[in-house]
PDB file of C-alpha atoms in Angstrom:
ATOM      1  CA  UNK A 601    -212.402-144.210 166.076  1.00 44.00           C
ATOM      2  CA  UNK A 602    -208.735-144.786 165.362  1.00 42.00           C
ATOM      3  CA  UNK A 603    -208.799-142.085 162.674  1.00 42.00           C
ATOM      4  CA  UNK A 604    -210.464-139.622 165.037  1.00 43.00           C
ATOM      5  CA  UNK A 605    -207.854-140.269 167.671  1.00 36.00           C
ATOM      6  CA  UNK A 606    -205.090-139.707 165.145  1.00 34.00           C
ATOM      7  CA  UNK A 607    -206.716-136.450 163.991  1.00 32.00           C
ATOM      8  CA  UNK A 608    -207.028-135.182 167.540  1.00 33.00           C
ATOM      9  CA  UNK A 609    -203.432-136.091 168.217  1.00 35.00           C
ATOM     10  CA  UNK A 610    -202.349-134.197 165.124  1.00 37.00           C
ATOM     11  CA  UNK A 611    -204.219-131.090 166.238  1.00 38.00           C
ATOM     12  CA  UNK A 612    -202.972-131.108 169.794  1.00 38.00           C
ATOM     13  CA  UNK A 613    -201.548-127.767 170.976  1.00 36.00           C
ATOM     14  CA  UNK A 614    -198.003-128.202 172.242  1.00 40.00           C
ATOM     15  CA  UNK A 615    -197.449-127.194 175.812  1.00 39.00           C
ATOM     16  CA  UNK A 616    -194.371-125.050 176.522  1.00 47.00           C
ATOM     17  CA  UNK A 617    -191.793-126.759 178.687  1.00 45.00           C
ATOM     18  CA  UNK A 618    -191.236-125.093 182.048  1.00 48.00           C
ATOM     19  CA  UNK A 619    -188.286-122.710 182.052  1.00 51.00           C
ATOM     20  CA  UNK A 620    -185.036-124.191 183.243  1.00 48.00           C
ATOM     21  CA  UNK A 621    -183.479-122.264 186.102  1.00 50.00           C
ATOM     22  CA  UNK A 622    -179.942-121.077 185.273  1.00 51.00           C
ATOM     23  CA  UNK A 623    -177.282-123.065 187.024  1.00 53.00           C
ATOM     24  CA  UNK A 624    -174.705-121.295 189.112  1.00 48.00           C
ATOM     25  CA  UNK A 625    -171.179-121.711 187.788  1.00 46.00           C
ATOM     26  CA  UNK A 626    -169.235-124.463 189.482  1.00 48.00           C
ATOM     27  CA  UNK A 627    -166.892-123.076 192.089  1.00 48.00           C
ATOM     28  CA  UNK A 628    -163.205-123.194 191.270  1.00 52.00           C
ATOM     29  CA  UNK A 629    -161.525-126.095 193.010  1.00 60.00           C
ATOM     30  CA  UNK A 630    -159.482-125.019 195.992  1.00 68.00           C
ATOM     31  CA  UNK A 631    -155.911-126.147 195.659  1.00 76.00           C
ATOM     32  CA  UNK A 632    -154.739-127.680 198.924  1.00 80.00           C
ATOM     33  CA  UNK A 633    -151.501-126.597 200.499  1.00 84.00           C
ATOM     34  CA  UNK A 634    -148.685-129.136 200.518  1.00 90.00           C
ATOM     35  CA  UNK A 635    -148.142-130.841 203.832  1.00 90.00           C
ATOM     36  CA  UNK A 636    -145.817-128.622 205.838  1.00 91.00           C
ATOM     37  CA  UNK A 637    -142.329-130.006 206.259  1.00 91.00           C
ATOM     38  CA  UNK A 638    -141.599-131.338 209.706  1.00 88.00           C
ATOM     39  CA  UNK A 639    -139.141-129.241 211.716  1.00 89.00           C
ATOM     40  CA  UNK A 640    -135.727-130.708 212.398  1.00 86.00           C
ATOM     41  CA  UNK A 641    -133.202-130.239 215.160  1.00 81.00           C
ATOM     42  CA  UNK A 642    -131.222-127.109 214.455  1.00 74.00           C
ATOM     43  CA  UNK A 643    -127.838-128.726 213.910  1.00 82.00           C
ATOM     44  CA  UNK A 644    -125.526-127.862 211.003  1.00 80.00           C
ATOM     45  CA  UNK A 645    -125.574-131.470 209.808  1.00 83.00           C
ATOM     46  CA  UNK A 646    -129.372-131.673 209.649  1.00 86.00           C
ATOM     47  CA  UNK A 647    -129.608-128.301 207.931  1.00 88.00           C
ATOM     48  CA  UNK A 648    -126.940-129.227 205.364  1.00 88.00           C
ATOM     49  CA  UNK A 649    -128.598-132.539 204.471  1.00 91.00           C
ATOM     50  CA  UNK A 650    -131.973-130.871 204.099  1.00 93.00           C
ATOM     51  CA  UNK A 651    -130.461-128.113 201.959  1.00 94.00           C
ATOM     52  CA  UNK A 652    -129.082-130.641 199.462  1.00 94.00           C
ATOM     53  CA  UNK A 653    -132.424-132.464 199.281  1.00 95.00           C
ATOM     54  CA  UNK A 654    -134.374-129.250 198.759  1.00 96.00           C
ATOM     55  CA  UNK A 655    -132.057-127.987 196.014  1.00 96.00           C
ATOM     56  CA  UNK A 656    -132.509-131.223 194.075  1.00 95.00           C
ATOM     57  CA  UNK A 657    -136.207-130.431 193.831  1.00 95.00           C
ATOM     58  CA  UNK A 658    -136.072-126.639 193.673  1.00 96.00           C
ATOM     59  CA  UNK A 659    -133.529-126.277 190.873  1.00 96.00           C
ATOM     60  CA  UNK A 660    -135.664-127.835 188.105  1.00 95.00           C
ATOM     61  CA  UNK A 661    -138.791-126.213 189.540  1.00 95.00           C
ATOM     62  CA  UNK A 662    -137.191-122.752 189.579  1.00 97.00           C
ATOM     63  CA  UNK A 663    -135.901-123.129 186.031  1.00 97.00           C
ATOM     64  CA  UNK A 664    -139.327-124.275 184.816  1.00 96.00           C
ATOM     65  CA  UNK A 665    -141.021-121.303 186.484  1.00 95.00           C
ATOM     66  CA  UNK A 666    -138.405-118.940 185.042  1.00 96.00           C
ATOM     67  CA  UNK A 667    -139.051-120.092 181.480  1.00 96.00           C
ATOM     68  CA  UNK A 668    -142.812-119.801 182.039  1.00 95.00           C
ATOM     69  CA  UNK A 669    -142.904-116.424 183.792  1.00 93.00           C
ATOM     70  CA  UNK A 670    -139.970-114.406 182.452  1.00 91.00           C
ATOM     71  CA  UNK A 671    -140.894-111.259 180.547  1.00 87.00           C
ATOM     72  CA  UNK A 672    -137.559-110.927 178.712  1.00 88.00           C
ATOM     73  CA  UNK A 673    -135.126-113.483 177.279  1.00 90.00           C
ATOM     74  CA  UNK A 674    -133.105-113.987 180.459  1.00 92.00           C
ATOM     75  CA  UNK A 675    -130.939-116.997 181.268  1.00 95.00           C
ATOM     76  CA  UNK A 676    -132.906-119.552 183.304  1.00 96.00           C
ATOM     77  CA  UNK A 677    -130.037-121.979 183.911  1.00 96.00           C
ATOM     78  CA  UNK A 678    -129.726-121.341 187.660  1.00 96.00           C
ATOM     79  CA  UNK A 679    -126.819-122.335 189.866  1.00 94.00           C
ATOM     80  CA  UNK A 680    -127.337-122.697 193.612  1.00 94.00           C
ATOM     81  CA  UNK A 681    -124.209-122.199 195.696  1.00 93.00           C
ATOM     82  CA  UNK A 682    -123.131-122.017 199.324  1.00 92.00           C
ATOM     83  CA  UNK A 683    -120.668-119.386 200.550  1.00 91.00           C
ATOM     84  CA  UNK A 684    -118.796-121.362 203.188  1.00 88.00           C
ATOM     85  CA  UNK A 685    -116.455-118.613 204.361  1.00 89.00           C
ATOM     86  CA  UNK A 686    -116.505-118.526 208.171  1.00 87.00           C
ATOM     87  CA  UNK A 687    -117.912-115.543 210.048  1.00 90.00           C
ATOM     88  CA  UNK A 688    -120.402-114.376 207.420  1.00 90.00           C
ATOM     89  CA  UNK A 689    -123.770-113.120 208.618  1.00 91.00           C
ATOM     90  CA  UNK A 690    -126.920-115.093 207.710  1.00 90.00           C
ATOM     91  CA  UNK A 691    -127.739-114.026 204.183  1.00 91.00           C
ATOM     92  CA  UNK A 692    -129.030-115.160 200.811  1.00 91.00           C
ATOM     93  CA  UNK A 693    -128.346-113.331 197.583  1.00 89.00           C
ATOM     94  CA  UNK A 694    -128.949-113.370 193.860  1.00 88.00           C
ATOM     95  CA  UNK A 695    -126.447-112.304 191.218  1.00 88.00           C
ATOM     96  CA  UNK A 696    -125.150-113.357 187.806  1.00 88.00           C
ATOM     97  CA  UNK A 697    -121.730-114.626 186.790  1.00 90.00           C
ATOM     98  CA  UNK A 698    -119.636-113.196 183.962  1.00 90.00           C
ATOM     99  CA  UNK A 699    -121.542-115.292 181.423  1.00 92.00           C
ATOM    100  CA  UNK A 700    -124.945-114.051 182.632  1.00 89.00           C
ATOM    101  CA  UNK A 701    -125.848-117.249 184.438  1.00 93.00           C
ATOM    102  CA  UNK A 702    -128.036-116.539 187.498  1.00 92.00           C
ATOM    103  CA  UNK A 703    -126.546-117.490 190.856  1.00 93.00           C
ATOM    104  CA  UNK A 704    -128.558-117.998 194.049  1.00 94.00           C
ATOM    105  CA  UNK A 705    -126.287-118.090 197.073  1.00 93.00           C
ATOM    106  CA  UNK A 706    -126.687-118.987 200.737  1.00 94.00           C
ATOM    107  CA  UNK A 707    -124.274-118.429 203.584  1.00 92.00           C
ATOM    108  CA  UNK A 708    -123.683-121.350 205.918  1.00 91.00           C
ATOM    109  CA  UNK A 709    -124.994-119.312 208.843  1.00 91.00           C
ATOM    110  CA  UNK A 710    -128.340-118.793 207.088  1.00 91.00           C
ATOM    111  CA  UNK A 711    -128.686-122.490 206.308  1.00 93.00           C
ATOM    112  CA  UNK A 712    -127.937-123.244 209.958  1.00 90.00           C
ATOM    113  CA  UNK A 713    -130.774-120.915 211.017  1.00 90.00           C
ATOM    114  CA  UNK A 714    -133.433-122.764 209.047  1.00 92.00           C
ATOM    115  CA  UNK A 715    -135.812-125.152 210.799  1.00 93.00           C
ATOM    116  CA  UNK A 716    -137.533-126.945 207.918  1.00 94.00           C
ATOM    117  CA  UNK A 717    -137.265-127.800 204.237  1.00 96.00           C
ATOM    118  CA  UNK A 718    -140.042-125.280 203.560  1.00 97.00           C
ATOM    119  CA  UNK A 719    -137.890-122.439 204.881  1.00 96.00           C
ATOM    120  CA  UNK A 720    -134.968-123.338 202.620  1.00 96.00           C
ATOM    121  CA  UNK A 721    -137.289-123.702 199.624  1.00 97.00           C
ATOM    122  CA  UNK A 722    -138.942-120.357 200.327  1.00 97.00           C
ATOM    123  CA  UNK A 723    -135.592-118.536 200.452  1.00 96.00           C
ATOM    124  CA  UNK A 724    -134.511-120.169 197.187  1.00 96.00           C
ATOM    125  CA  UNK A 725    -137.805-119.218 195.521  1.00 97.00           C
ATOM    126  CA  UNK A 726    -137.556-115.632 196.773  1.00 96.00           C
ATOM    127  CA  UNK A 727    -134.023-115.124 195.476  1.00 94.00           C
ATOM    128  CA  UNK A 728    -134.840-116.751 192.134  1.00 96.00           C
ATOM    129  CA  UNK A 729    -137.840-114.436 191.816  1.00 96.00           C
ATOM    130  CA  UNK A 730    -135.532-111.399 191.931  1.00 93.00           C
ATOM    131  CA  UNK A 731    -133.829-112.678 188.790  1.00 93.00           C
ATOM    132  CA  UNK A 732    -137.062-113.597 187.010  1.00 95.00           C
ATOM    133  CA  UNK A 733    -138.504-110.126 187.792  1.00 94.00           C
ATOM    134  CA  UNK A 734    -135.343-108.392 186.496  1.00 89.00           C
ATOM    135  CA  UNK A 735    -134.735-106.615 189.801  1.00 87.00           C
ATOM    136  CA  UNK A 736    -130.954-106.654 189.465  1.00 81.00           C
ATOM    137  CA  UNK A 737    -130.963-104.567 186.278  1.00 71.00           C
ATOM    138  CA  UNK A 738    -133.731-102.325 187.593  1.00 57.00           C
ATOM    139  CA  UNK A 739    -131.793-101.661 190.796  1.00 50.00           C
ATOM    140  CA  UNK A 740    -128.690-100.724 188.813  1.00 47.00           C
ATOM    141  CA  UNK A 741    -130.730 -98.374 186.658  1.00 37.00           C
ATOM    142  CA  UNK A 742    -132.334 -96.657 189.652  1.00 37.00           C
ATOM    143  CA  UNK A 743    -128.963 -96.224 191.348  1.00 37.00           C
ATOM    144  CA  UNK A 744    -127.375 -94.762 188.200  1.00 36.00           C
ATOM    145  CA  UNK A 745    -130.215 -92.300 187.635  1.00 35.00           C
ATOM    146  CA  UNK A 746    -130.148 -91.022 191.228  1.00 33.00           C
ATOM    147  CA  UNK A 747    -126.358 -90.758 191.137  1.00 35.00           C
ATOM    148  CA  UNK A 748    -126.469 -88.586 188.021  1.00 38.00           C
ATOM    149  CA  UNK A 749    -129.172 -86.334 189.469  1.00 40.00           C
ATOM    150  CA  UNK A 750    -127.465 -85.669 192.787  1.00 37.00           C
ATOM    151  CA  UNK A 751    -124.082 -85.279 191.119  1.00 36.00           C
ATOM    152  CA  UNK A 752    -125.524 -82.659 188.772  1.00 44.00           C
ATOM    153  CA  UNK A 753    -127.109 -80.769 191.664  1.00 45.00           C
ATOM    154  CA  UNK A 754    -123.836 -80.725 193.594  1.00 41.00           C
ATOM    155  CA  UNK A 755    -121.982 -79.473 190.525  1.00 45.00           C
ATOM    156  CA  UNK A 756    -124.571 -76.761 189.865  1.00 51.00           C
ATOM    157  CA  UNK A 757    -124.151 -75.451 193.409  1.00 51.00           C
ATOM    158  CA  UNK A 758    -120.418 -75.112 192.971  1.00 51.00           C
ATOM    159  CA  UNK A 759    -119.228 -78.347 194.554  1.00 49.00           C
ATOM    160  CA  UNK A 760    -115.702 -79.423 193.807  1.00 48.00           C
ATOM    161  CA  UNK A 761    -114.793 -82.820 192.395  1.00 53.00           C
ATOM    162  CA  UNK A 762    -114.837 -84.593 195.756  1.00 56.00           C
ATOM    163  CA  UNK A 763    -118.206 -83.082 196.677  1.00 48.00           C
ATOM    164  CA  UNK A 764    -119.708 -84.158 193.373  1.00 40.00           C
ATOM    165  CA  UNK A 765    -118.293 -87.675 193.788  1.00 48.00           C
ATOM    166  CA  UNK A 766    -119.716 -87.876 197.313  1.00 49.00           C
ATOM    167  CA  UNK A 767    -123.108 -86.697 196.075  1.00 37.00           C
ATOM    168  CA  UNK A 768    -123.029 -89.364 193.385  1.00 42.00           C
ATOM    169  CA  UNK A 769    -122.275 -92.050 195.987  1.00 45.00           C
ATOM    170  CA  UNK A 770    -125.185 -90.870 198.127  1.00 41.00           C
ATOM    171  CA  UNK A 771    -127.467 -90.760 195.099  1.00 37.00           C
ATOM    172  CA  UNK A 772    -126.523 -94.286 194.085  1.00 40.00           C
ATOM    173  CA  UNK A 773    -127.211 -95.556 197.606  1.00 42.00           C
ATOM    174  CA  UNK A 774    -130.559 -93.783 197.885  1.00 41.00           C
ATOM    175  CA  UNK A 775    -131.586 -94.788 194.382  1.00 42.00           C
ATOM    176  CA  UNK A 776    -130.820 -98.457 194.925  1.00 44.00           C
ATOM    177  CA  UNK A 777    -132.788 -98.431 198.171  1.00 44.00           C
ATOM    178  CA  UNK A 778    -135.779 -96.467 196.895  1.00 44.00           C
ATOM    179  CA  UNK A 779    -137.608 -99.371 195.319  1.00 50.00           C
ATOM    180  CA  UNK A 780    -136.049-102.125 197.415  1.00 79.00           C
ATOM    181  CA  UNK A 781    -139.067-102.718 199.641  1.00 82.00           C
ATOM    182  CA  UNK A 782    -141.459-102.938 196.697  1.00 87.00           C
ATOM    183  CA  UNK A 783    -139.120-105.367 194.960  1.00 87.00           C
ATOM    184  CA  UNK A 784    -138.783-107.483 198.088  1.00 92.00           C
ATOM    185  CA  UNK A 785    -142.565-107.793 198.295  1.00 94.00           C
ATOM    186  CA  UNK A 786    -142.743-108.662 194.595  1.00 94.00           C
ATOM    187  CA  UNK A 787    -140.128-111.366 195.148  1.00 95.00           C
ATOM    188  CA  UNK A 788    -142.015-112.645 198.215  1.00 96.00           C
ATOM    189  CA  UNK A 789    -145.162-112.979 196.096  1.00 97.00           C
ATOM    190  CA  UNK A 790    -143.593-114.737 193.118  1.00 97.00           C
ATOM    191  CA  UNK A 791    -141.252-116.705 195.366  1.00 97.00           C
ATOM    192  CA  UNK A 792    -144.248-118.047 197.267  1.00 97.00           C
ATOM    193  CA  UNK A 793    -145.830-119.229 194.021  1.00 97.00           C
ATOM    194  CA  UNK A 794    -142.595-120.900 192.930  1.00 97.00           C
ATOM    195  CA  UNK A 795    -142.265-122.571 196.334  1.00 97.00           C
ATOM    196  CA  UNK A 796    -145.860-123.788 196.212  1.00 96.00           C
ATOM    197  CA  UNK A 797    -145.478-125.146 192.677  1.00 95.00           C
ATOM    198  CA  UNK A 798    -142.411-127.091 193.848  1.00 96.00           C
ATOM    199  CA  UNK A 799    -144.720-128.716 196.439  1.00 96.00           C
ATOM    200  CA  UNK A 800    -143.345-126.877 199.463  1.00 97.00           C
ATOM    201  CA  UNK A 801    -145.412-124.797 201.874  1.00 97.00           C
ATOM    202  CA  UNK A 802    -144.456-121.085 201.626  1.00 97.00           C
ATOM    203  CA  UNK A 803    -146.528-120.126 204.678  1.00 97.00           C
ATOM    204  CA  UNK A 804    -144.542-122.540 206.792  1.00 97.00           C
ATOM    205  CA  UNK A 805    -141.410-121.399 204.967  1.00 97.00           C
ATOM    206  CA  UNK A 806    -142.031-117.752 205.815  1.00 96.00           C
ATOM    207  CA  UNK A 807    -141.811-118.561 209.517  1.00 94.00           C
ATOM    208  CA  UNK A 808    -138.135-117.767 209.050  1.00 92.00           C
ATOM    209  CA  UNK A 809    -139.191-114.097 209.179  1.00 90.00           C
ATOM    210  CA  UNK A 810    -140.323-114.613 212.770  1.00 90.00           C
ATOM    211  CA  UNK A 811    -136.774-115.405 213.882  1.00 88.00           C
ATOM    212  CA  UNK A 812    -134.914-112.562 212.202  1.00 81.00           C
ATOM    213  CA  UNK A 813    -134.950-108.883 213.245  1.00 79.00           C
ATOM    214  CA  UNK A 814    -137.982-106.957 212.031  1.00 76.00           C
ATOM    215  CA  UNK A 815    -136.769-104.089 209.809  1.00 69.00           C
ATOM    216  CA  UNK A 816    -139.952-102.173 210.602  1.00 64.00           C
ATOM    217  CA  UNK A 817    -140.873 -99.394 208.209  1.00 52.00           C
ATOM    218  CA  UNK A 818    -137.799 -97.146 208.034  1.00 48.00           C
ATOM    219  CA  UNK A 819    -137.747 -94.595 205.210  1.00 42.00           C
ATOM    220  CA  UNK A 820    -134.518 -95.914 203.685  1.00 42.00           C
ATOM    221  CA  UNK A 821    -134.894 -99.481 204.836  1.00 48.00           C
ATOM    222  CA  UNK A 822    -134.177-102.060 202.159  1.00 60.00           C
ATOM    223  CA  UNK A 823    -136.722-104.600 203.409  1.00 69.00           C
ATOM    224  CA  UNK A 824    -140.422-104.368 204.280  1.00 85.00           C
ATOM    225  CA  UNK A 825    -141.741-105.029 207.760  1.00 89.00           C
ATOM    226  CA  UNK A 826    -142.303-108.583 208.918  1.00 91.00           C
ATOM    227  CA  UNK A 827    -146.087-108.069 208.916  1.00 93.00           C
ATOM    228  CA  UNK A 828    -146.047-106.880 205.293  1.00 93.00           C
ATOM    229  CA  UNK A 829    -144.011-109.844 204.148  1.00 94.00           C
ATOM    230  CA  UNK A 830    -146.110-112.436 205.948  1.00 96.00           C
ATOM    231  CA  UNK A 831    -149.265-110.863 204.521  1.00 96.00           C
ATOM    232  CA  UNK A 832    -147.764-110.957 201.015  1.00 96.00           C
ATOM    233  CA  UNK A 833    -147.017-114.668 201.325  1.00 97.00           C
ATOM    234  CA  UNK A 834    -150.581-115.396 202.471  1.00 97.00           C
ATOM    235  CA  UNK A 835    -151.963-113.336 199.580  1.00 97.00           C
ATOM    236  CA  UNK A 836    -149.923-115.284 197.025  1.00 97.00           C
ATOM    237  CA  UNK A 837    -151.059-118.602 198.466  1.00 96.00           C
ATOM    238  CA  UNK A 838    -154.688-117.472 198.486  1.00 95.00           C
ATOM    239  CA  UNK A 839    -154.420-116.400 194.828  1.00 95.00           C
ATOM    240  CA  UNK A 840    -153.062-119.800 193.824  1.00 94.00           C
ATOM    241  CA  UNK A 841    -155.608-121.738 195.884  1.00 91.00           C
ATOM    242  CA  UNK A 842    -158.501-119.751 194.407  1.00 91.00           C
ATOM    243  CA  UNK A 843    -157.256-120.241 190.846  1.00 89.00           C
ATOM    244  CA  UNK A 844    -156.614-116.523 190.251  1.00 88.00           C
ATOM    245  CA  UNK A 845    -153.035-117.371 189.390  1.00 84.00           C
ATOM    246  CA  UNK A 846    -151.264-120.605 188.566  1.00 75.00           C
TER     247      UNK A 846
END
């Protein structure tokens, strides 16, 4: 009987295992936003203290992002400065010194207009993004090309030296403005990512746009409308949270 049982077991027909249903891919983890910085009383002292604190965190973060994201061998040793001359309008700017070192500057009046650490961080990230994206050289190139074109047209139509020079000035101005709005939106996008990776909230930071004049959508305006810029910040944050970009 034992032999028969063993023989039957050896002849048993294997039964196919039921098919395993394919598993849906695990959803990408949603990256939470940093806790928004608390607003502070709009006094020069509070703004100045917050500025110093933010720069201590933003400077290494900006330089790290520059090394990671640059597309050409640019200098990533940033300097953050304050233009303390009285009477200057609220402004932030990006330039390079005579050694090629990138400079991000703030006027005192702009710092005084901020209401949170996130706003200061967002401005710093935006200006740094202009350098990382090579906008300064691209702006110079666009201005030079337009200047040459309009100068040549004026000369061809019989303009004298002063007319040609004036046409070149107009061409340089138009050329430098032509791509400005696109570049501002590019800097808003990358600046938002830099701000987020430094653990500041760019959405809260972009509230600064709500307190400055809306440039609208003028043909030769150098900045996009407020609605465009706020939408660009939200898009950058959504791309980081969804994992589409780091």
